[in-house]
mmCIF file with all atom_site columns, C-alpha atoms in Angstrom:
data_model
loop_
_atom_site.group_PDB
_atom_site.id
_atom_site.type_symbol
_atom_site.label_atom_id
_atom_site.label_alt_id
_atom_site.label_comp_id
_atom_site.label_asym_id
_atom_site.label_entity_id
_atom_site.label_seq_id
_atom_site.pdbx_PDB_ins_code
_atom_site.Cartn_x
_atom_site.Cartn_y
_atom_site.Cartn_z
_atom_site.occupancy
_atom_site.B_iso_or_equiv
_atom_site.pdbx_formal_charge
_atom_site.auth_seq_id
_atom_site.auth_comp_id
_atom_site.auth_asym_id
_atom_site.auth_atom_id
_atom_site.pdbx_PDB_model_num
ATOM 1   C CA . UNK A 1 1   ? 75.605 101.241 25.633 1.00 88.00 ? 1   UNK A CA 1
ATOM 2   C CA . UNK A 1 2   ? 73.133 103.437 23.834 1.00 90.00 ? 2   UNK A CA 1
ATOM 3   C CA . UNK A 1 3   ? 72.552 107.085 25.163 1.00 93.00 ? 3   UNK A CA 1
ATOM 4   C CA . UNK A 1 4   ? 68.909 107.995 25.436 1.00 95.00 ? 4   UNK A CA 1
ATOM 5   C CA . UNK A 1 5   ? 69.000 111.434 27.078 1.00 97.00 ? 5   UNK A CA 1
ATOM 6   C CA . UNK A 1 6   ? 71.231 113.787 28.766 1.00 97.00 ? 6   UNK A CA 1
ATOM 7   C CA . UNK A 1 7   ? 70.336 116.692 30.874 1.00 97.00 ? 7   UNK A CA 1
ATOM 8   C CA . UNK A 1 8   ? 72.759 119.093 32.305 1.00 96.00 ? 8   UNK A CA 1
ATOM 9   C CA . UNK A 1 9   ? 71.912 122.052 34.671 1.00 95.00 ? 9   UNK A CA 1
ATOM 10  C CA . UNK A 1 10  ? 74.552 124.797 35.664 1.00 94.00 ? 10  UNK A CA 1
ATOM 11  C CA . UNK A 1 11  ? 77.098 122.564 33.922 1.00 93.00 ? 11  UNK A CA 1
ATOM 12  C CA . UNK A 1 12  ? 80.198 123.993 32.045 1.00 87.00 ? 12  UNK A CA 1
ATOM 13  C CA . UNK A 1 13  ? 78.960 127.106 29.842 1.00 87.00 ? 13  UNK A CA 1
ATOM 14  C CA . UNK A 1 14  ? 75.221 126.264 30.536 1.00 88.00 ? 14  UNK A CA 1
ATOM 15  C CA . UNK A 1 15  ? 73.712 128.311 33.362 1.00 88.00 ? 15  UNK A CA 1
ATOM 16  C CA . UNK A 1 16  ? 70.316 126.839 32.954 1.00 92.00 ? 16  UNK A CA 1
ATOM 17  C CA . UNK A 1 17  ? 69.092 123.249 32.018 1.00 95.00 ? 17  UNK A CA 1
ATOM 18  C CA . UNK A 1 18  ? 69.844 121.919 28.596 1.00 94.00 ? 18  UNK A CA 1
ATOM 19  C CA . UNK A 1 19  ? 68.567 118.404 27.396 1.00 96.00 ? 19  UNK A CA 1
ATOM 20  C CA . UNK A 1 20  ? 69.742 116.345 24.545 1.00 94.00 ? 20  UNK A CA 1
ATOM 21  C CA . UNK A 1 21  ? 67.463 113.704 23.427 1.00 95.00 ? 21  UNK A CA 1
ATOM 22  C CA . UNK A 1 22  ? 69.613 110.962 21.768 1.00 92.00 ? 22  UNK A CA 1
ATOM 23  C CA . UNK A 1 23  ? 66.266 109.074 20.917 1.00 93.00 ? 23  UNK A CA 1
ATOM 24  C CA . UNK A 1 24  ? 65.663 111.382 18.334 1.00 92.00 ? 24  UNK A CA 1
ATOM 25  C CA . UNK A 1 25  ? 68.489 110.034 16.388 1.00 88.00 ? 25  UNK A CA 1
ATOM 26  C CA . UNK A 1 26  ? 66.941 106.718 15.782 1.00 87.00 ? 26  UNK A CA 1
ATOM 27  C CA . UNK A 1 27  ? 68.488 103.400 15.866 1.00 83.00 ? 27  UNK A CA 1
ATOM 28  C CA . UNK A 1 28  ? 71.693 104.240 13.921 1.00 78.00 ? 28  UNK A CA 1
ATOM 29  C CA . UNK A 1 29  ? 74.724 102.533 15.785 1.00 73.00 ? 29  UNK A CA 1
ATOM 30  C CA . UNK A 1 30  ? 77.317 105.385 15.604 1.00 77.00 ? 30  UNK A CA 1
ATOM 31  C CA . UNK A 1 31  ? 77.109 108.820 17.035 1.00 77.00 ? 31  UNK A CA 1
ATOM 32  C CA . UNK A 1 32  ? 79.265 111.888 15.852 1.00 78.00 ? 32  UNK A CA 1
ATOM 33  C CA . UNK A 1 33  ? 79.276 114.890 17.790 1.00 81.00 ? 33  UNK A CA 1
ATOM 34  C CA . UNK A 1 34  ? 80.649 117.505 15.550 1.00 80.00 ? 34  UNK A CA 1
ATOM 35  C CA . UNK A 1 35  ? 81.092 121.433 15.565 1.00 82.00 ? 35  UNK A CA 1
ATOM 36  C CA . UNK A 1 36  ? 83.312 124.330 15.446 1.00 84.00 ? 36  UNK A CA 1
ATOM 37  C CA . UNK A 1 37  ? 85.572 125.191 18.345 1.00 83.00 ? 37  UNK A CA 1
ATOM 38  C CA . UNK A 1 38  ? 83.697 126.237 21.348 1.00 79.00 ? 38  UNK A CA 1
ATOM 39  C CA . UNK A 1 39  ? 80.370 124.881 20.377 1.00 79.00 ? 39  UNK A CA 1
ATOM 40  C CA . UNK A 1 40  ? 80.203 122.714 23.575 1.00 81.00 ? 40  UNK A CA 1
ATOM 41  C CA . UNK A 1 41  ? 81.217 119.369 22.205 1.00 81.00 ? 41  UNK A CA 1
ATOM 42  C CA . UNK A 1 42  ? 83.762 118.588 24.920 1.00 83.00 ? 42  UNK A CA 1
ATOM 43  C CA . UNK A 1 43  ? 80.997 119.749 27.550 1.00 88.00 ? 43  UNK A CA 1
ATOM 44  C CA . UNK A 1 44  ? 78.699 117.090 26.206 1.00 90.00 ? 44  UNK A CA 1
ATOM 45  C CA . UNK A 1 45  ? 81.409 114.432 26.473 1.00 88.00 ? 45  UNK A CA 1
ATOM 46  C CA . UNK A 1 46  ? 82.299 115.582 29.922 1.00 89.00 ? 46  UNK A CA 1
ATOM 47  C CA . UNK A 1 47  ? 78.671 115.634 31.221 1.00 92.00 ? 47  UNK A CA 1
ATOM 48  C CA . UNK A 1 48  ? 78.252 111.872 29.981 1.00 93.00 ? 48  UNK A CA 1
ATOM 49  C CA . UNK A 1 49  ? 81.676 110.647 31.515 1.00 91.00 ? 49  UNK A CA 1
ATOM 50  C CA . UNK A 1 50  ? 81.078 112.834 34.724 1.00 93.00 ? 50  UNK A CA 1
ATOM 51  C CA . UNK A 1 51  ? 77.427 111.212 35.115 1.00 95.00 ? 51  UNK A CA 1
ATOM 52  C CA . UNK A 1 52  ? 78.791 107.709 34.674 1.00 95.00 ? 52  UNK A CA 1
ATOM 53  C CA . UNK A 1 53  ? 81.971 107.772 36.518 1.00 94.00 ? 53  UNK A CA 1
ATOM 54  C CA . UNK A 1 54  ? 82.212 111.081 38.491 1.00 92.00 ? 54  UNK A CA 1
ATOM 55  C CA . UNK A 1 55  ? 85.231 112.203 36.235 1.00 87.00 ? 55  UNK A CA 1
ATOM 56  C CA . UNK A 1 56  ? 85.384 114.310 33.125 1.00 81.00 ? 56  UNK A CA 1
ATOM 57  C CA . UNK A 1 57  ? 86.675 113.080 29.957 1.00 77.00 ? 57  UNK A CA 1
ATOM 58  C CA . UNK A 1 58  ? 90.341 114.618 30.334 1.00 69.00 ? 58  UNK A CA 1
ATOM 59  C CA . UNK A 1 59  ? 90.490 113.908 33.934 1.00 59.00 ? 59  UNK A CA 1
ATOM 60  C CA . UNK A 1 60  ? 91.753 117.332 34.405 1.00 63.00 ? 60  UNK A CA 1
ATOM 61  C CA . UNK A 1 61  ? 88.445 118.844 36.191 1.00 62.00 ? 61  UNK A CA 1
ATOM 62  C CA . UNK A 1 62  ? 86.413 117.484 38.863 1.00 63.00 ? 62  UNK A CA 1
ATOM 63  C CA . UNK A 1 63  ? 82.563 118.052 39.078 1.00 65.00 ? 63  UNK A CA 1
ATOM 64  C CA . UNK A 1 64  ? 82.846 121.090 41.230 1.00 66.00 ? 64  UNK A CA 1
ATOM 65  C CA . UNK A 1 65  ? 84.890 122.645 38.607 1.00 77.00 ? 65  UNK A CA 1
ATOM 66  C CA . UNK A 1 66  ? 82.417 122.029 35.911 1.00 83.00 ? 66  UNK A CA 1
ATOM 67  C CA . UNK A 1 67  ? 79.843 124.197 37.648 1.00 86.00 ? 67  UNK A CA 1
ATOM 68  C CA . UNK A 1 68  ? 78.652 127.061 35.225 1.00 86.00 ? 68  UNK A CA 1
ATOM 69  C CA . UNK A 1 69  ? 80.266 130.436 36.146 1.00 87.00 ? 69  UNK A CA 1
ATOM 70  C CA . UNK A 1 70  ? 77.058 131.916 34.816 1.00 88.00 ? 70  UNK A CA 1
ATOM 71  C CA . UNK A 1 71  ? 74.420 129.890 37.108 1.00 88.00 ? 71  UNK A CA 1
ATOM 72  C CA . UNK A 1 72  ? 72.571 131.640 39.717 1.00 87.00 ? 72  UNK A CA 1
ATOM 73  C CA . UNK A 1 73  ? 73.938 130.810 43.129 1.00 86.00 ? 73  UNK A CA 1
ATOM 74  C CA . UNK A 1 74  ? 70.970 129.008 44.299 1.00 87.00 ? 74  UNK A CA 1
ATOM 75  C CA . UNK A 1 75  ? 70.799 126.690 41.189 1.00 92.00 ? 75  UNK A CA 1
ATOM 76  C CA . UNK A 1 76  ? 72.418 123.340 41.914 1.00 92.00 ? 76  UNK A CA 1
ATOM 77  C CA . UNK A 1 77  ? 74.813 121.695 39.521 1.00 93.00 ? 77  UNK A CA 1
ATOM 78  C CA . UNK A 1 78  ? 73.361 118.284 38.214 1.00 95.00 ? 78  UNK A CA 1
ATOM 79  C CA . UNK A 1 79  ? 74.000 116.072 35.262 1.00 96.00 ? 79  UNK A CA 1
ATOM 80  C CA . UNK A 1 80  ? 71.431 113.303 34.500 1.00 98.00 ? 80  UNK A CA 1
ATOM 81  C CA . UNK A 1 81  ? 72.302 110.456 31.787 1.00 98.00 ? 81  UNK A CA 1
ATOM 82  C CA . UNK A 1 82  ? 69.825 107.933 30.748 1.00 98.00 ? 82  UNK A CA 1
ATOM 83  C CA . UNK A 1 83  ? 71.185 104.910 28.626 1.00 96.00 ? 83  UNK A CA 1
ATOM 84  C CA . UNK A 1 84  ? 70.055 101.611 27.537 1.00 95.00 ? 84  UNK A CA 1
ATOM 85  C CA . UNK A 1 85  ? 72.028 98.337  28.099 1.00 93.00 ? 85  UNK A CA 1
ATOM 86  C CA . UNK A 1 86  ? 70.674 95.354  26.204 1.00 89.00 ? 86  UNK A CA 1
ATOM 87  C CA . UNK A 1 87  ? 66.847 95.303  27.009 1.00 91.00 ? 87  UNK A CA 1
ATOM 88  C CA . UNK A 1 88  ? 67.374 97.426  30.431 1.00 96.00 ? 88  UNK A CA 1
ATOM 89  C CA . UNK A 1 89  ? 67.141 101.247 30.709 1.00 97.00 ? 89  UNK A CA 1
ATOM 90  C CA . UNK A 1 90  ? 69.186 103.211 33.372 1.00 98.00 ? 90  UNK A CA 1
ATOM 91  C CA . UNK A 1 91  ? 69.456 106.564 34.789 1.00 98.00 ? 91  UNK A CA 1
ATOM 92  C CA . UNK A 1 92  ? 72.195 108.062 36.604 1.00 98.00 ? 92  UNK A CA 1
ATOM 93  C CA . UNK A 1 93  ? 72.345 111.488 38.279 1.00 97.00 ? 93  UNK A CA 1
ATOM 94  C CA . UNK A 1 94  ? 75.199 113.213 39.942 1.00 96.00 ? 94  UNK A CA 1
ATOM 95  C CA . UNK A 1 95  ? 75.174 116.466 41.700 1.00 94.00 ? 95  UNK A CA 1
ATOM 96  C CA . UNK A 1 96  ? 78.857 117.727 42.468 1.00 92.00 ? 96  UNK A CA 1
ATOM 97  C CA . UNK A 1 97  ? 79.946 119.375 45.739 1.00 89.00 ? 97  UNK A CA 1
ATOM 98  C CA . UNK A 1 98  ? 78.969 123.185 45.758 1.00 86.00 ? 98  UNK A CA 1
ATOM 99  C CA . UNK A 1 99  ? 78.578 126.226 47.824 1.00 86.00 ? 99  UNK A CA 1
ATOM 100 C CA . UNK A 1 100 ? 75.137 126.824 48.134 1.00 86.00 ? 100 UNK A CA 1
ATOM 101 C CA . UNK A 1 101 ? 73.397 130.045 49.954 1.00 86.00 ? 101 UNK A CA 1
ATOM 102 C CA . UNK A 1 102 ? 72.555 129.419 53.562 1.00 89.00 ? 102 UNK A CA 1
ATOM 103 C CA . UNK A 1 103 ? 68.928 128.501 54.200 1.00 85.00 ? 103 UNK A CA 1
ATOM 104 C CA . UNK A 1 104 ? 69.204 131.260 57.147 1.00 89.00 ? 104 UNK A CA 1
ATOM 105 C CA . UNK A 1 105 ? 71.347 134.146 57.338 1.00 88.00 ? 105 UNK A CA 1
ATOM 106 C CA . UNK A 1 106 ? 74.025 135.309 54.936 1.00 90.00 ? 106 UNK A CA 1
ATOM 107 C CA . UNK A 1 107 ? 76.876 133.478 53.422 1.00 89.00 ? 107 UNK A CA 1
ATOM 108 C CA . UNK A 1 108 ? 77.123 130.042 51.952 1.00 89.00 ? 108 UNK A CA 1
ATOM 109 C CA . UNK A 1 109 ? 77.517 126.362 53.157 1.00 88.00 ? 109 UNK A CA 1
ATOM 110 C CA . UNK A 1 110 ? 78.963 123.321 51.345 1.00 89.00 ? 110 UNK A CA 1
ATOM 111 C CA . UNK A 1 111 ? 76.599 120.552 50.068 1.00 87.00 ? 111 UNK A CA 1
ATOM 112 C CA . UNK A 1 112 ? 78.220 117.396 49.527 1.00 89.00 ? 112 UNK A CA 1
ATOM 113 C CA . UNK A 1 113 ? 78.323 115.583 46.126 1.00 92.00 ? 113 UNK A CA 1
ATOM 114 C CA . UNK A 1 114 ? 75.415 113.047 45.726 1.00 94.00 ? 114 UNK A CA 1
ATOM 115 C CA . UNK A 1 115 ? 74.681 110.317 43.061 1.00 96.00 ? 115 UNK A CA 1
ATOM 116 C CA . UNK A 1 116 ? 71.482 108.304 42.349 1.00 97.00 ? 116 UNK A CA 1
ATOM 117 C CA . UNK A 1 117 ? 71.755 105.217 40.021 1.00 97.00 ? 117 UNK A CA 1
ATOM 118 C CA . UNK A 1 118 ? 68.334 103.800 39.015 1.00 97.00 ? 118 UNK A CA 1
ATOM 119 C CA . UNK A 1 119 ? 66.826 101.278 36.627 1.00 97.00 ? 119 UNK A CA 1
ATOM 120 C CA . UNK A 1 120 ? 63.901 102.490 34.632 1.00 97.00 ? 120 UNK A CA 1
ATOM 121 C CA . UNK A 1 121 ? 61.095 99.995  34.621 1.00 96.00 ? 121 UNK A CA 1
ATOM 122 C CA . UNK A 1 122 ? 58.792 99.228  31.664 1.00 94.00 ? 122 UNK A CA 1
ATOM 123 C CA . UNK A 1 123 ? 55.860 100.549 33.887 1.00 95.00 ? 123 UNK A CA 1
ATOM 124 C CA . UNK A 1 124 ? 57.379 103.896 34.002 1.00 93.00 ? 124 UNK A CA 1
ATOM 125 C CA . UNK A 1 125 ? 58.405 103.145 37.679 1.00 95.00 ? 125 UNK A CA 1
ATOM 126 C CA . UNK A 1 126 ? 62.229 103.324 38.949 1.00 96.00 ? 126 UNK A CA 1
ATOM 127 C CA . UNK A 1 127 ? 64.231 100.921 40.833 1.00 95.00 ? 127 UNK A CA 1
ATOM 128 C CA . UNK A 1 128 ? 66.883 102.430 43.085 1.00 95.00 ? 128 UNK A CA 1
ATOM 129 C CA . UNK A 1 129 ? 70.220 100.555 42.747 1.00 94.00 ? 129 UNK A CA 1
ATOM 130 C CA . UNK A 1 130 ? 72.385 103.090 44.563 1.00 90.00 ? 130 UNK A CA 1
ATOM 131 C CA . UNK A 1 131 ? 71.088 105.885 46.515 1.00 87.00 ? 131 UNK A CA 1
ATOM 132 C CA . UNK A 1 132 ? 73.714 108.554 47.290 1.00 85.00 ? 132 UNK A CA 1
ATOM 133 C CA . UNK A 1 133 ? 77.008 106.563 47.758 1.00 90.00 ? 133 UNK A CA 1
ATOM 134 C CA . UNK A 1 134 ? 79.460 107.536 45.322 1.00 93.00 ? 134 UNK A CA 1
ATOM 135 C CA . UNK A 1 135 ? 81.829 104.641 45.438 1.00 93.00 ? 135 UNK A CA 1
ATOM 136 C CA . UNK A 1 136 ? 79.137 102.153 45.132 1.00 94.00 ? 136 UNK A CA 1
ATOM 137 C CA . UNK A 1 137 ? 77.634 103.777 42.196 1.00 95.00 ? 137 UNK A CA 1
ATOM 138 C CA . UNK A 1 138 ? 81.062 103.862 40.504 1.00 94.00 ? 138 UNK A CA 1
ATOM 139 C CA . UNK A 1 139 ? 81.603 100.236 41.134 1.00 95.00 ? 139 UNK A CA 1
ATOM 140 C CA . UNK A 1 140 ? 77.932 99.526  39.908 1.00 96.00 ? 140 UNK A CA 1
ATOM 141 C CA . UNK A 1 141 ? 78.605 101.688 36.683 1.00 96.00 ? 141 UNK A CA 1
ATOM 142 C CA . UNK A 1 142 ? 81.940 99.767  35.865 1.00 96.00 ? 142 UNK A CA 1
ATOM 143 C CA . UNK A 1 143 ? 79.973 96.438  36.450 1.00 95.00 ? 143 UNK A CA 1
ATOM 144 C CA . UNK A 1 144 ? 77.035 97.536  34.097 1.00 94.00 ? 144 UNK A CA 1
ATOM 145 C CA . UNK A 1 145 ? 79.055 99.383  31.296 1.00 93.00 ? 145 UNK A CA 1
ATOM 146 C CA . UNK A 1 146 ? 81.953 96.776  31.437 1.00 93.00 ? 146 UNK A CA 1
ATOM 147 C CA . UNK A 1 147 ? 84.452 99.568  31.268 1.00 92.00 ? 147 UNK A CA 1
ATOM 148 C CA . UNK A 1 148 ? 86.288 101.567 33.726 1.00 92.00 ? 148 UNK A CA 1
ATOM 149 C CA . UNK A 1 149 ? 86.454 105.261 33.385 1.00 89.00 ? 149 UNK A CA 1
ATOM 150 C CA . UNK A 1 150 ? 89.863 105.130 31.627 1.00 88.00 ? 150 UNK A CA 1
ATOM 151 C CA . UNK A 1 151 ? 88.799 102.688 29.429 1.00 90.00 ? 151 UNK A CA 1
ATOM 152 C CA . UNK A 1 152 ? 85.631 104.533 28.511 1.00 88.00 ? 152 UNK A CA 1
ATOM 153 C CA . UNK A 1 153 ? 87.549 107.473 27.723 1.00 84.00 ? 153 UNK A CA 1
ATOM 154 C CA . UNK A 1 154 ? 89.926 105.384 25.360 1.00 82.00 ? 154 UNK A CA 1
ATOM 155 C CA . UNK A 1 155 ? 87.054 103.621 23.630 1.00 78.00 ? 155 UNK A CA 1
ATOM 156 C CA . UNK A 1 156 ? 84.166 105.976 23.490 1.00 71.00 ? 156 UNK A CA 1
ATOM 157 C CA . UNK A 1 157 ? 85.740 109.542 23.300 1.00 62.00 ? 157 UNK A CA 1
ATOM 158 C CA . UNK A 1 158 ? 88.406 110.307 20.669 1.00 59.00 ? 158 UNK A CA 1
ATOM 159 C CA . UNK A 1 159 ? 91.243 112.095 22.183 1.00 55.00 ? 159 UNK A CA 1
ATOM 160 C CA . UNK A 1 160 ? 91.268 116.012 21.168 1.00 56.00 ? 160 UNK A CA 1
ATOM 161 C CA . UNK A 1 161 ? 94.764 117.180 20.438 1.00 52.00 ? 161 UNK A CA 1
ATOM 162 C CA . UNK A 1 162 ? 96.608 114.161 22.387 1.00 52.00 ? 162 UNK A CA 1
#
């Protein structure tokens, strides 16, 4: 799997939308995320793992707990990850459960978690592989990537302090 692009909205410390375009790194086979403590390295890894599997790297937090405390109440948390496998391009978007402002009246209402898995077509179109069904998307990702969430964490993410 080759990361292409990662977009995080209201995720972790990011109140707005942050995008990482891995394509700018060229065709190098390895990727190292390096930086001082608190610079967001774990957030990037959490976002990739959450997008793919609906779980964070340490499996210590769920998606709802990854919502930025700095985000405006009406901004929905979203992680979008585009990646390449062989000659195919894919995009997976996940939205964790969140308390959104009610459309009418005061207060909040709970919006359920959602996922969308798509194949990106050469002509710029998309083919929806899994619309909304979280368990189907999780199964499809395991089949595509060839790794379970646990295996992905062991192989792709070096454990920090463990």
